[in-house]
PDB file of C-alpha atoms in Angstrom:
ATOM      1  CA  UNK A 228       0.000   0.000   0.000  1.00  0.00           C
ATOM      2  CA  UNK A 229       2.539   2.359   0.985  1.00  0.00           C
ATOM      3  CA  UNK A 230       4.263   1.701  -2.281  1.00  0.00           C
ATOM      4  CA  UNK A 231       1.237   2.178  -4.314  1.00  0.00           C
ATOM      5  CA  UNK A 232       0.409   5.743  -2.857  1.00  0.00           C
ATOM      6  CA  UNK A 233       4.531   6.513  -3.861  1.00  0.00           C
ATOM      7  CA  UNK A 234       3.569   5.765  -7.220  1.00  0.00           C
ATOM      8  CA  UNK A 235       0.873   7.466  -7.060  1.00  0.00           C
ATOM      9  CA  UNK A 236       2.257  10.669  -6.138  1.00  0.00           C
ATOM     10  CA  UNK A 237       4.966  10.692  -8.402  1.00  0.00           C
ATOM     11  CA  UNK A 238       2.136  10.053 -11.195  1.00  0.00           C
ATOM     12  CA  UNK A 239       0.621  13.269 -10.087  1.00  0.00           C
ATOM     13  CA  UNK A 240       3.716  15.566 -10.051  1.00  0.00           C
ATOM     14  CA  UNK A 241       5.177  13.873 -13.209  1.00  0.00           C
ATOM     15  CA  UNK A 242       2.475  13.549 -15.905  1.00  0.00           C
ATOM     16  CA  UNK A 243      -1.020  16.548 -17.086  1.00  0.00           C
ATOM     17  CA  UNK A 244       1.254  19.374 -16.198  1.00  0.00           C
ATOM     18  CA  UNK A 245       1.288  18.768 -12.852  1.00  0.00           C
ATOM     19  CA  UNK A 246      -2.858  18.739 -12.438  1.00  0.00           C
ATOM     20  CA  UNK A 247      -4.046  15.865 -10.686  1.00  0.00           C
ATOM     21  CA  UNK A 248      -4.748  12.780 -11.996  1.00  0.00           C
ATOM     22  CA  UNK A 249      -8.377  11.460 -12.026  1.00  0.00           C
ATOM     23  CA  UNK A 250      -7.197   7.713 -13.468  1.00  0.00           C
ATOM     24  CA  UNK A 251      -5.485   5.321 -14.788  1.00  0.00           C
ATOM     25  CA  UNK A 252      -2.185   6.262 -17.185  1.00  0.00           C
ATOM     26  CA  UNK A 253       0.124   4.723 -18.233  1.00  0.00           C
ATOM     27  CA  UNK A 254       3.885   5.946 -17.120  1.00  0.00           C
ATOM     28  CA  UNK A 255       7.189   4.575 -18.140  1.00  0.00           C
ATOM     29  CA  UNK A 256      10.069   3.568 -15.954  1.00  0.00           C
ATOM     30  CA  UNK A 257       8.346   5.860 -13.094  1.00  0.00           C
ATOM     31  CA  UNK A 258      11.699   5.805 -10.763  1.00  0.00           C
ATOM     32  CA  UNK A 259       9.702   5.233  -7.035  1.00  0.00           C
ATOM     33  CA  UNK A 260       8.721   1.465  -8.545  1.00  0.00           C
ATOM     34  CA  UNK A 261      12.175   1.073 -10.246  1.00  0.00           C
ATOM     35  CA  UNK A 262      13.383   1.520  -6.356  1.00  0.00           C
ATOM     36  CA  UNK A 263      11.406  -0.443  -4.780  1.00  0.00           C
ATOM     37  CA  UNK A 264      11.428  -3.140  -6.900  1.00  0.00           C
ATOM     38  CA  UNK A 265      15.901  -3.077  -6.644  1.00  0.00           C
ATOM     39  CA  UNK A 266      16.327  -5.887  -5.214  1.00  0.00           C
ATOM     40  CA  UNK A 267      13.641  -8.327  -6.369  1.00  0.00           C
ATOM     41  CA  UNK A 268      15.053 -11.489  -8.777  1.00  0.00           C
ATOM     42  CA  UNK A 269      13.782 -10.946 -12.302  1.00  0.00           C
ATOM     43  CA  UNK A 270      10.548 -12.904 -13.501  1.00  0.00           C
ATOM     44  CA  UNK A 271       8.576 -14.210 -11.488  1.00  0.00           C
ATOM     45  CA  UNK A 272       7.460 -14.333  -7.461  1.00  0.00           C
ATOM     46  CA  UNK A 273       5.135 -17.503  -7.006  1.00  0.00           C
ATOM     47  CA  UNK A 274       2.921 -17.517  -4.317  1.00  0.00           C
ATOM     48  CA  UNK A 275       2.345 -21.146  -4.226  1.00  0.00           C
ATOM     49  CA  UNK A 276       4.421 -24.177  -4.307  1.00  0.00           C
ATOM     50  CA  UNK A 277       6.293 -26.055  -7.309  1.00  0.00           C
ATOM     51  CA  UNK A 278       3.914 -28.675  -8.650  1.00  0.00           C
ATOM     52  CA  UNK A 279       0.650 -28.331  -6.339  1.00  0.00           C
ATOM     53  CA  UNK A 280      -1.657 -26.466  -9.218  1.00  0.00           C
ATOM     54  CA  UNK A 281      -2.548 -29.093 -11.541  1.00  0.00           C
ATOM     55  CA  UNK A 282      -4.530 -26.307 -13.808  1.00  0.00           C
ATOM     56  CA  UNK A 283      -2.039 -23.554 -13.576  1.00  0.00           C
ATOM     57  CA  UNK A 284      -0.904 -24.029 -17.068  1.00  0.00           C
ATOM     58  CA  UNK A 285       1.112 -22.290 -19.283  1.00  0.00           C
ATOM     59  CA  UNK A 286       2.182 -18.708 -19.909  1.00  0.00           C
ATOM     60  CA  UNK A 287       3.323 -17.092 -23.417  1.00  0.00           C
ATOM     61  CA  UNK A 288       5.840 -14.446 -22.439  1.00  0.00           C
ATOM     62  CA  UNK A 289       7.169 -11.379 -24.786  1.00  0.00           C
ATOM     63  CA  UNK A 290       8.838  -8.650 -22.893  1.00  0.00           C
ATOM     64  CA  UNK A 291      12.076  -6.295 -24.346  1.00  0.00           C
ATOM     65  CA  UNK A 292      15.324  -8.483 -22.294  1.00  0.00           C
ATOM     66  CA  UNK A 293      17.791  -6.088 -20.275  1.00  0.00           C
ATOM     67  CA  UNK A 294      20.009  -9.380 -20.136  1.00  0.00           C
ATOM     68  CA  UNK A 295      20.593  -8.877 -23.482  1.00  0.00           C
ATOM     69  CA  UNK A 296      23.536  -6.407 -24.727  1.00  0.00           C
ATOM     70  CA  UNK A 297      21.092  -4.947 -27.634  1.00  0.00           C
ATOM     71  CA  UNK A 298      17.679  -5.166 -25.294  1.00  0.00           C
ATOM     72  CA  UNK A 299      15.998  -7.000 -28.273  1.00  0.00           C
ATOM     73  CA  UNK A 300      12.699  -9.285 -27.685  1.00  0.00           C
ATOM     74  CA  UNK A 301      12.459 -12.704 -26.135  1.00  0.00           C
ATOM     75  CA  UNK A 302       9.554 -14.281 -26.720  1.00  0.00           C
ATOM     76  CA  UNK A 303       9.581 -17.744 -23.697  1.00  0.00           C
ATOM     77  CA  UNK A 304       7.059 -20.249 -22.695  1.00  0.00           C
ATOM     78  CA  UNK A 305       7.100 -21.180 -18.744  1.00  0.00           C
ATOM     79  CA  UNK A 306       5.189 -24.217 -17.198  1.00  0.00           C
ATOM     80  CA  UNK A 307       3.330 -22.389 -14.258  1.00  0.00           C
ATOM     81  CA  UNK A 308       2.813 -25.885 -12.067  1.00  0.00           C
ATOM     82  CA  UNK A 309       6.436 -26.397 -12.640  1.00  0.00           C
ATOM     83  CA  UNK A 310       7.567 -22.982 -12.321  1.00  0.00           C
ATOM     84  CA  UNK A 311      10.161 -22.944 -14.694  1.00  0.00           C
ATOM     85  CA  UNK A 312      10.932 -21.546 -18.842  1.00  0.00           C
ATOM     86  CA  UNK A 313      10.760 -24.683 -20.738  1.00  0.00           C
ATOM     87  CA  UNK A 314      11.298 -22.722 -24.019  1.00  0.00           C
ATOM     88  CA  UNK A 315      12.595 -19.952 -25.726  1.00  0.00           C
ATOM     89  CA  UNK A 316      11.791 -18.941 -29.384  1.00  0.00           C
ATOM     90  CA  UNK A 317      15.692 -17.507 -30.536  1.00  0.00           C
ATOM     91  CA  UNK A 318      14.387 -15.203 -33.104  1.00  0.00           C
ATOM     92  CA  UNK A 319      16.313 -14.604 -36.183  1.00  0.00           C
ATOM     93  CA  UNK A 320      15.587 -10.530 -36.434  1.00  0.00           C
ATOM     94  CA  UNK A 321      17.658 -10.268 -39.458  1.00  0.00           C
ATOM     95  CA  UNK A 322      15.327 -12.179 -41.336  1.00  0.00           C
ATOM     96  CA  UNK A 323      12.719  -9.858 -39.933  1.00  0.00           C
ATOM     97  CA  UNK A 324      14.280  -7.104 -40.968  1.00  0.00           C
ATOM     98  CA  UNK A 325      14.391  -5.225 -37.091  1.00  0.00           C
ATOM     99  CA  UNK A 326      17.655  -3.820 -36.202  1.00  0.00           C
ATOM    100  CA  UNK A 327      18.959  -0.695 -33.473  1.00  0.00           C
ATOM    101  CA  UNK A 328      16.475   0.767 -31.465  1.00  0.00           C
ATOM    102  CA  UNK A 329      13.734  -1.275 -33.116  1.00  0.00           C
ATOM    103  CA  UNK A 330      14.712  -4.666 -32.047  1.00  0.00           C
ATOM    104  CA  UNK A 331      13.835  -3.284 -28.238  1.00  0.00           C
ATOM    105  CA  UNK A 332      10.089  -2.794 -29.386  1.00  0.00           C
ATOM    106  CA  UNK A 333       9.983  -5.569 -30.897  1.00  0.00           C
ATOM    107  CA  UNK A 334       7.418  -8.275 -31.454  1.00  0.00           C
ATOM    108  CA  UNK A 335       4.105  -7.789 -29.073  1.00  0.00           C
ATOM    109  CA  UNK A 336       1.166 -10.387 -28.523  1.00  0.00           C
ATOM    110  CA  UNK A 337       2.460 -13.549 -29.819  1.00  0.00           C
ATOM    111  CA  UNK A 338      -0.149 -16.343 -30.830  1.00  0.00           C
ATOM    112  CA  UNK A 339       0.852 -20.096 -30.019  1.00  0.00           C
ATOM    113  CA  UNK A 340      -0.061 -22.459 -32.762  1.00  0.00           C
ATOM    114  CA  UNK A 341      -0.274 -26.614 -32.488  1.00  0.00           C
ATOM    115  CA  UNK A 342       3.040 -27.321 -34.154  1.00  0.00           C
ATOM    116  CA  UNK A 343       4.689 -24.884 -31.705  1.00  0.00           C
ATOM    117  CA  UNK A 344       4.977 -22.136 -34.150  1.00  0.00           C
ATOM    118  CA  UNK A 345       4.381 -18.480 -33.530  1.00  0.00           C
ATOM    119  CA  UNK A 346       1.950 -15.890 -34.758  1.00  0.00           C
ATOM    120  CA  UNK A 347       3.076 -12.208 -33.640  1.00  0.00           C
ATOM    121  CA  UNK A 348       4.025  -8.810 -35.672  1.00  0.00           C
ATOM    122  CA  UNK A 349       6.499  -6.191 -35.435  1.00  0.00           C
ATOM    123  CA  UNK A 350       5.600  -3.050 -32.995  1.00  0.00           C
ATOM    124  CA  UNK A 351       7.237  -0.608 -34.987  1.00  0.00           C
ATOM    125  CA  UNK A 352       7.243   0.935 -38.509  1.00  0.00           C
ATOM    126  CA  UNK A 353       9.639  -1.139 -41.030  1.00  0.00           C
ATOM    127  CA  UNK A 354       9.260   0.390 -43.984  1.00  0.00           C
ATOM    128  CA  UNK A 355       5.668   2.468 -45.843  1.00  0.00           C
ATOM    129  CA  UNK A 356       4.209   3.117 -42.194  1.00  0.00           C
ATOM    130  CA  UNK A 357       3.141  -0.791 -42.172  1.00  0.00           C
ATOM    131  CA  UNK A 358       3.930  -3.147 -38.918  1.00  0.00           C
ATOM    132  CA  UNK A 359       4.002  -6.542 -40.738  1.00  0.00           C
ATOM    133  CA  UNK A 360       2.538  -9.367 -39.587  1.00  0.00           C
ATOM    134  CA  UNK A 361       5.428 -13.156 -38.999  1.00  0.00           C
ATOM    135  CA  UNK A 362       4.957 -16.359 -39.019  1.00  0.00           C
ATOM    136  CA  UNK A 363       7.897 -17.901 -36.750  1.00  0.00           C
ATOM    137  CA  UNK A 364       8.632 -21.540 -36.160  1.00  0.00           C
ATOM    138  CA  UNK A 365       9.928 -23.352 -33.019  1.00  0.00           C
ATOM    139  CA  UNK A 366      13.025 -22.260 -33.546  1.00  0.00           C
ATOM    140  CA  UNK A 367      12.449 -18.795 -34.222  1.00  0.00           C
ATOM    141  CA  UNK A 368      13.183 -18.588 -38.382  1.00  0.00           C
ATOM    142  CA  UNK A 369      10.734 -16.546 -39.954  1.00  0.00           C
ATOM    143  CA  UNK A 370       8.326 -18.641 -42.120  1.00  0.00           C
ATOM    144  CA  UNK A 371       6.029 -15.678 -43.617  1.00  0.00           C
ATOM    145  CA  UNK A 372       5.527 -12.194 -43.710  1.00  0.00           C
ATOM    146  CA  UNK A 373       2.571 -10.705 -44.417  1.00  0.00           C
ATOM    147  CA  UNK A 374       3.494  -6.483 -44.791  1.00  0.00           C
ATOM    148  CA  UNK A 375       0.141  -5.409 -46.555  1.00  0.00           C
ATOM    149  CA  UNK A 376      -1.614  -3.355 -43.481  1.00  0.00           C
ATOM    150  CA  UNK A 377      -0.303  -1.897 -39.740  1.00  0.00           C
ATOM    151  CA  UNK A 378      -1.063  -4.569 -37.911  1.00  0.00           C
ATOM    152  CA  UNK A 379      -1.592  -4.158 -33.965  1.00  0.00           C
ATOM    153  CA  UNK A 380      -2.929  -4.949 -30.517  1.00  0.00           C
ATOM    154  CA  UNK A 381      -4.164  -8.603 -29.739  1.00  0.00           C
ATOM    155  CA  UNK A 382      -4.187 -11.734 -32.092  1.00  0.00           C
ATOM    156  CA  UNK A 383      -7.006 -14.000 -31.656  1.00  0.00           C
ATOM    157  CA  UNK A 384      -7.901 -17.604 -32.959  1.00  0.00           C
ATOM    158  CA  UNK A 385     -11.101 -19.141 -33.306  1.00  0.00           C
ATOM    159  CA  UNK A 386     -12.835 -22.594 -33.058  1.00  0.00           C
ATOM    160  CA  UNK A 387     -12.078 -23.304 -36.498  1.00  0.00           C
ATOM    161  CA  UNK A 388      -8.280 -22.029 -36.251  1.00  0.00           C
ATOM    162  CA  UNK A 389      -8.555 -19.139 -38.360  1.00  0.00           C
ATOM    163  CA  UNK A 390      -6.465 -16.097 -36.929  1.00  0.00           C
ATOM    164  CA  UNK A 391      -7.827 -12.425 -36.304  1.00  0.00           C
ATOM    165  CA  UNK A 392      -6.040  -9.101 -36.286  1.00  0.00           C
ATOM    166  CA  UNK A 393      -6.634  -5.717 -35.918  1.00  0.00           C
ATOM    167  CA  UNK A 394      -5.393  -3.679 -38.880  1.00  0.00           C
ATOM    168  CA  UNK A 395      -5.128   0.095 -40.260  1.00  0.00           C
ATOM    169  CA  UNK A 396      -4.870   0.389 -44.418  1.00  0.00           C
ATOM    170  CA  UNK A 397      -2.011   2.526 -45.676  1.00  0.00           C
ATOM    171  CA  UNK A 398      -2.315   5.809 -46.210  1.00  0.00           C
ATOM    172  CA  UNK A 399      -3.090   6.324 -49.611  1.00  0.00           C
ATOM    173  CA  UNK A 400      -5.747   4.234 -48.974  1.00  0.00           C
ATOM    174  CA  UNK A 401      -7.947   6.821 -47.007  1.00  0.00           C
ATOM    175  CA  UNK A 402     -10.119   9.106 -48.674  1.00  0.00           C
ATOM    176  CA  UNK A 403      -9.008  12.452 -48.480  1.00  0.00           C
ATOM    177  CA  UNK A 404     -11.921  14.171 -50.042  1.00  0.00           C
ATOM    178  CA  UNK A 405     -13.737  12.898 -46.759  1.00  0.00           C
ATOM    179  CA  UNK A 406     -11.424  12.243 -43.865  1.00  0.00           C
ATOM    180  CA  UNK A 407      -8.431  14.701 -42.928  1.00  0.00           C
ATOM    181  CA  UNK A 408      -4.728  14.076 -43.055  1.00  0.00           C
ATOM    182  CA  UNK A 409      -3.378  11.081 -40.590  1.00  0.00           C
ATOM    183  CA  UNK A 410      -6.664   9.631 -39.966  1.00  0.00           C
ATOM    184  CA  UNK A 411      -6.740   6.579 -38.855  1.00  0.00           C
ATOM    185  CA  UNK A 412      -9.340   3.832 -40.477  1.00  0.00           C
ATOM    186  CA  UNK A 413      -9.339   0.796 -38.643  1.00  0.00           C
ATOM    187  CA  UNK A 414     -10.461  -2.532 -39.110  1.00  0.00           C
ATOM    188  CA  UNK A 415      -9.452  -6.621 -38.691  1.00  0.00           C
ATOM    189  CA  UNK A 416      -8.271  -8.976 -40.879  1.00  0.00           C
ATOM    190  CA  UNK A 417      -8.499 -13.028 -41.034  1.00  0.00           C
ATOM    191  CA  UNK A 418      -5.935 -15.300 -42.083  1.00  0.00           C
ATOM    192  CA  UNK A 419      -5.930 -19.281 -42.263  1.00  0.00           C
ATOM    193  CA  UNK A 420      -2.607 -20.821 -40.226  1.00  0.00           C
ATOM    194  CA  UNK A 421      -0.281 -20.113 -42.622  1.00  0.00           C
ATOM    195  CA  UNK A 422      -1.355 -16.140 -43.137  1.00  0.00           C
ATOM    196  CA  UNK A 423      -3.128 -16.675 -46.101  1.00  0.00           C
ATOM    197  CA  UNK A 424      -5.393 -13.469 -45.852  1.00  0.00           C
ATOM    198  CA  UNK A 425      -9.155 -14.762 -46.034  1.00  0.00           C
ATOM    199  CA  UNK A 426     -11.571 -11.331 -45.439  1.00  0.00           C
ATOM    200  CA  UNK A 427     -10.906  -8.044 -44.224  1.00  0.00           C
ATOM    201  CA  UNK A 428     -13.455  -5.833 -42.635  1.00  0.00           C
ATOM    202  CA  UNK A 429     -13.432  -2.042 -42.348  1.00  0.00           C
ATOM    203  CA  UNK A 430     -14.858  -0.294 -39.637  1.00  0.00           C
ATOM    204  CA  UNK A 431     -15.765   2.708 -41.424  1.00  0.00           C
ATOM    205  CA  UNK A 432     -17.770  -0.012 -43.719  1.00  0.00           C
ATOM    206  CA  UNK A 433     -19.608  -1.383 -41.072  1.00  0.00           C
ATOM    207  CA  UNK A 434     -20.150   1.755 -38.950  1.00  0.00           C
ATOM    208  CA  UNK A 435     -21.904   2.970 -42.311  1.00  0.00           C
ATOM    209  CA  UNK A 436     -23.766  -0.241 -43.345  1.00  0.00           C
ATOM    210  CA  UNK A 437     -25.211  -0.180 -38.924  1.00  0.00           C
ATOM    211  CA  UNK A 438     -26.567   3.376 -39.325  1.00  0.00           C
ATOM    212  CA  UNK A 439     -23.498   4.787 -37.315  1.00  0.00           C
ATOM    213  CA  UNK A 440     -21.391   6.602 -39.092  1.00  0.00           C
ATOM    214  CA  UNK A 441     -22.702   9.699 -37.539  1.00  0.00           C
ATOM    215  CA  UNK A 442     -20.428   8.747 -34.489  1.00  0.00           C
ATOM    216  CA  UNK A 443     -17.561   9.521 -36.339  1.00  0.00           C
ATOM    217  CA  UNK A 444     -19.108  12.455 -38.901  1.00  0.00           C
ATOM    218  CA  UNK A 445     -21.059  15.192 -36.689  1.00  0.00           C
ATOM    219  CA  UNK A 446     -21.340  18.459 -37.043  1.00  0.00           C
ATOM    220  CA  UNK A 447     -17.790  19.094 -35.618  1.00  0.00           C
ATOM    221  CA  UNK A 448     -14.417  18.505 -37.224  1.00  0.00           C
ATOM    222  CA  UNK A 449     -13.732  14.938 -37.760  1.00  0.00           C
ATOM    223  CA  UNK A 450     -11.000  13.133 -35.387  1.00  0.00           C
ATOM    224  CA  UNK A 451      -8.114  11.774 -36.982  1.00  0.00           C
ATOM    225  CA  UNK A 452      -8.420   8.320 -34.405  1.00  0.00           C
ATOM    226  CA  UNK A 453     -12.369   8.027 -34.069  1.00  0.00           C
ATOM    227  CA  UNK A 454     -12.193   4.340 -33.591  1.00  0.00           C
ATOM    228  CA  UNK A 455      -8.989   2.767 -31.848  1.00  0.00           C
ATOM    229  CA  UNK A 456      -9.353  -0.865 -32.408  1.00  0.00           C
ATOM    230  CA  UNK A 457      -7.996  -3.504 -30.041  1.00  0.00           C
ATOM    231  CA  UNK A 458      -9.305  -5.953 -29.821  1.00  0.00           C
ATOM    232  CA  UNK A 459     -11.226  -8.602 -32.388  1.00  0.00           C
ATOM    233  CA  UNK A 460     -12.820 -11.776 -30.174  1.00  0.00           C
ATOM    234  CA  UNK A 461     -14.113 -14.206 -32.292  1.00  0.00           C
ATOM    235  CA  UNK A 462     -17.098 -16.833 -31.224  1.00  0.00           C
ATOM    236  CA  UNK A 463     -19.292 -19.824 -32.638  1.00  0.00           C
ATOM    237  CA  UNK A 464     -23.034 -19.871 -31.290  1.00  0.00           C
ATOM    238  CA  UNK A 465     -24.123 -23.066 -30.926  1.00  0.00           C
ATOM    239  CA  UNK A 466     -26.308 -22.498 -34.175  1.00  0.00           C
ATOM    240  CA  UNK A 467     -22.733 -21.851 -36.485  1.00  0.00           C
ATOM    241  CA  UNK A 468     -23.328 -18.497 -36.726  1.00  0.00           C
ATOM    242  CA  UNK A 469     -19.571 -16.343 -36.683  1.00  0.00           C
ATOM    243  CA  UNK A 470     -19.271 -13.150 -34.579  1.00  0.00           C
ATOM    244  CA  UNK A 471     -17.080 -11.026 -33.377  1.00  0.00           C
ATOM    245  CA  UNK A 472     -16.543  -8.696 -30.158  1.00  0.00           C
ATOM    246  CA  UNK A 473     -15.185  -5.572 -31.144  1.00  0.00           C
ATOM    247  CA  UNK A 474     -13.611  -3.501 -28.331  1.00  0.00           C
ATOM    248  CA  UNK A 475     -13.965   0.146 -29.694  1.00  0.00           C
ATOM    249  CA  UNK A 476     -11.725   2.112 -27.281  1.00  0.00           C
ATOM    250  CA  UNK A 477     -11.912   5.767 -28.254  1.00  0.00           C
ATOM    251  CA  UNK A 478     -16.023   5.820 -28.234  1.00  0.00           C
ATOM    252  CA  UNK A 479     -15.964   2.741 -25.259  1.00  0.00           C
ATOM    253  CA  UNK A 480     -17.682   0.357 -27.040  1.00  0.00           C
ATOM    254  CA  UNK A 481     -18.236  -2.629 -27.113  1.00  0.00           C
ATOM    255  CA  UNK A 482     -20.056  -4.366 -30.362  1.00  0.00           C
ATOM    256  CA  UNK A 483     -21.208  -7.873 -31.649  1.00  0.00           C
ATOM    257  CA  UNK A 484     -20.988  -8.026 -35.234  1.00  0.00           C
ATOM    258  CA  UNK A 485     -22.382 -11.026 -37.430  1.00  0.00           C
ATOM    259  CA  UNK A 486     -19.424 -11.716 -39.832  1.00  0.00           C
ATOM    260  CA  UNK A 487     -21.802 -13.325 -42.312  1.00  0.00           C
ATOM    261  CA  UNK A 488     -24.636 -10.876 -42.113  1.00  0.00           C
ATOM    262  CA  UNK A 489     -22.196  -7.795 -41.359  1.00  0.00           C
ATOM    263  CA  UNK A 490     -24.549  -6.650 -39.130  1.00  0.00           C
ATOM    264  CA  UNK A 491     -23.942  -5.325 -35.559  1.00  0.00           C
ATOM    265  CA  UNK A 492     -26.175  -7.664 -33.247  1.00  0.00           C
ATOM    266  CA  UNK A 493     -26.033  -5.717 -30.108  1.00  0.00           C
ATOM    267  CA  UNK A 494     -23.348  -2.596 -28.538  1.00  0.00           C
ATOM    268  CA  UNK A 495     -22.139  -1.991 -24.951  1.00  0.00           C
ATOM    269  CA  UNK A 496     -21.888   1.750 -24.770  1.00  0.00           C
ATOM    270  CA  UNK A 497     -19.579   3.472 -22.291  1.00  0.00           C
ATOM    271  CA  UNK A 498     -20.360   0.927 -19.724  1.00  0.00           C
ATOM    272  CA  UNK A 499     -16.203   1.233 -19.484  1.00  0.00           C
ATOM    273  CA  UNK A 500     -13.975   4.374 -20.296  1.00  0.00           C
ATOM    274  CA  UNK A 501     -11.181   3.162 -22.737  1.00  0.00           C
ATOM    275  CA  UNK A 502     -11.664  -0.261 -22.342  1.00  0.00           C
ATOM    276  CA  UNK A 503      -8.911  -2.762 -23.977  1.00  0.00           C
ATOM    277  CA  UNK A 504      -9.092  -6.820 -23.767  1.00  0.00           C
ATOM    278  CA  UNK A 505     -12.231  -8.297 -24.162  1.00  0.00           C
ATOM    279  CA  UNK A 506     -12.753 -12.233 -23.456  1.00  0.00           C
ATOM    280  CA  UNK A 507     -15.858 -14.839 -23.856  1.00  0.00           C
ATOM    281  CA  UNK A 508     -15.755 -17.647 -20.940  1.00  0.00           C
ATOM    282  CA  UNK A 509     -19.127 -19.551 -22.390  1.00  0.00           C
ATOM    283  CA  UNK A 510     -22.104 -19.180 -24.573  1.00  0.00           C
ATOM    284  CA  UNK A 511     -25.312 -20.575 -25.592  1.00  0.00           C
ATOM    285  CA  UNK A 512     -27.835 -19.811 -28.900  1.00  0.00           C
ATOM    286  CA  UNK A 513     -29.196 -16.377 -26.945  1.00  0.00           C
ATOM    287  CA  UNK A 514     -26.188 -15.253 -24.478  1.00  0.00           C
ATOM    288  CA  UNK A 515     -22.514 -14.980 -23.810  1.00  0.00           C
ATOM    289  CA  UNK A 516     -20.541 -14.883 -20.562  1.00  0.00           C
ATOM    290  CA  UNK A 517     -17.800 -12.417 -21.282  1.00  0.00           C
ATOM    291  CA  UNK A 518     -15.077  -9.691 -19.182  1.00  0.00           C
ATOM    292  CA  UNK A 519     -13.791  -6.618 -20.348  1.00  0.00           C
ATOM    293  CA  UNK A 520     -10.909  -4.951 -19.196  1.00  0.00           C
ATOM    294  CA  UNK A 521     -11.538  -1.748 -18.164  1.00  0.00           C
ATOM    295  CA  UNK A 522      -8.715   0.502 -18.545  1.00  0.00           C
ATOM    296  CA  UNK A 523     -10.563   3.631 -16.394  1.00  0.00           C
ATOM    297  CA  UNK A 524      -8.990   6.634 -18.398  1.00  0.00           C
ATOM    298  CA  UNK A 525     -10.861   9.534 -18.450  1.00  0.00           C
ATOM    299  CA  UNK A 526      -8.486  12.111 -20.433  1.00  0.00           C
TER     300      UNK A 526
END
């Protein structure tokens, strides 16, 4: 506790020019936790024995490593009953084309396939403002690359193993008759196993096809990030029908869109304040079972 309210304060004095802070933010390196936290071993503090939680399973880890001289990603996969790293991916980032600075962003929300293989992307701009999409095998070679869109925030996989990612067009792409300069038109994309690129969905197409386009197009001037996409959760009803939860940060949304129809079924509105993961624990024909992550920001 004490610790928290440390943080806390140094939160105020450090970040909205000194105004108080009404919730959550996120701060980097804030020096009062780097402090505190000195003398702690790195990874992991378990707070129950070696081998007692039969169900504990598994846990994907990606994280930028200070053990190594350039700071570059590991990507490891630890054995929580065991408590102990039974593998790490060693990533070829030459073939990925990520050197300097950018191998320390690095490669965020990796996907863990049957065969042990990796789907994940690169969190900074390569080349053409695009954040490709990999493909990496068990022993970290790249196996495809998929550079077509910006690719960000989680990767999800369905019943069927198809894969779904949340994706901005390029540029040149966006209408400029319509939108203004650097706006940002989201949408997902699904890909079979082996990133062959099945559909792609555009939010500005569905907002428009729902009746709700006039949440991004009022009377005021348009804003260049009306959406903020991230996260696409993908679920079978019992009947076969295909949706998706779409977590809609900048308006807090949530929405349930039929991937056949492309019709929104039902919307959570502002329920949350800048929400982020959303995830299903069960269903039936006329209901779903499902937490959001609220991330509490009000500025």
């Amino acid at each position: 506790l004490e610790g928290f309210n440390q943080t806390f304060e140094f939160i105020k004095t450090s970040l909205n020019n000194g105004q108080p802070v009404i919730s959550g933010r996120i701060v980097r390196e804030p020096q009062i936790t780097k402090e505190r936290f000195i003398e702690s071993e790195p990874f992991f503090t378990f707070n129950y024995k070696k081998g007692t939680r039969n169900n504990a399973g598994y846990l994907l880890l990606a994280f930028t490593d200070p053990r190594k001289n350039d700071k570059s990603s590991s990507i490891e996969l630890w054995d929580l009953k065991q408590q102990e790293k039974i593998h790490t991916y060693d990533i070829d980032f030459n073939q990925i084309g990520l050197k300097g600075k950018d191998l320390q962003r690095g490669l965020k929300h990796p996907l863990l396939l049957e065969d042990g293989s990796l789907i994940t992307y690169v969190d900074t701009i390569i080349k053409n403002n695009q954040q490709p999409l990999l493909k990496i095998n068990k022993c970290g070679k790249l196996l495809v690359k998929r550079d077509n869109a910006h690719y960000h925030h989680s990767i999800e996989i369905d019943q069927d193993g198809l894969i779904y990612v949340a994706s901005r067009p390029k540029p040149e792409e966006i209408d400029l008759n319509i939108f203004p300069q650097g706006f940002i038109s989201d949408g997902f994309h699904i890909f079979d196993s082996d990133l062959n690129l099945l559909s792609k969905y555009s939010l500005i197409d569905i907002y428009k096809k729902n009746n709700l386009l006039k949440d991004i197009i009022s009377q005021g001037p348009i804003k260049v990030n009306p959406f903020h996409l991230n996260d696409v959760q993908p679920y079978k009803t019992i009947d076969g029908k295909k949706i998706v939860l779409l977590s809609i940060r900048n308006q807090s949304k949530i929405l349930a869109f039929d991937l056949d129809q492309e019709k929104i079924i039902w919307i959570i509105d502002r329920a949350t304040s800048h929400q982020h993961d959303v995830d299903i624990f069960q269903g039936d024909k006329d209901s779903l079972n499902i937490s959001i992550f609220d991330n509490n920001v009000y500025f």
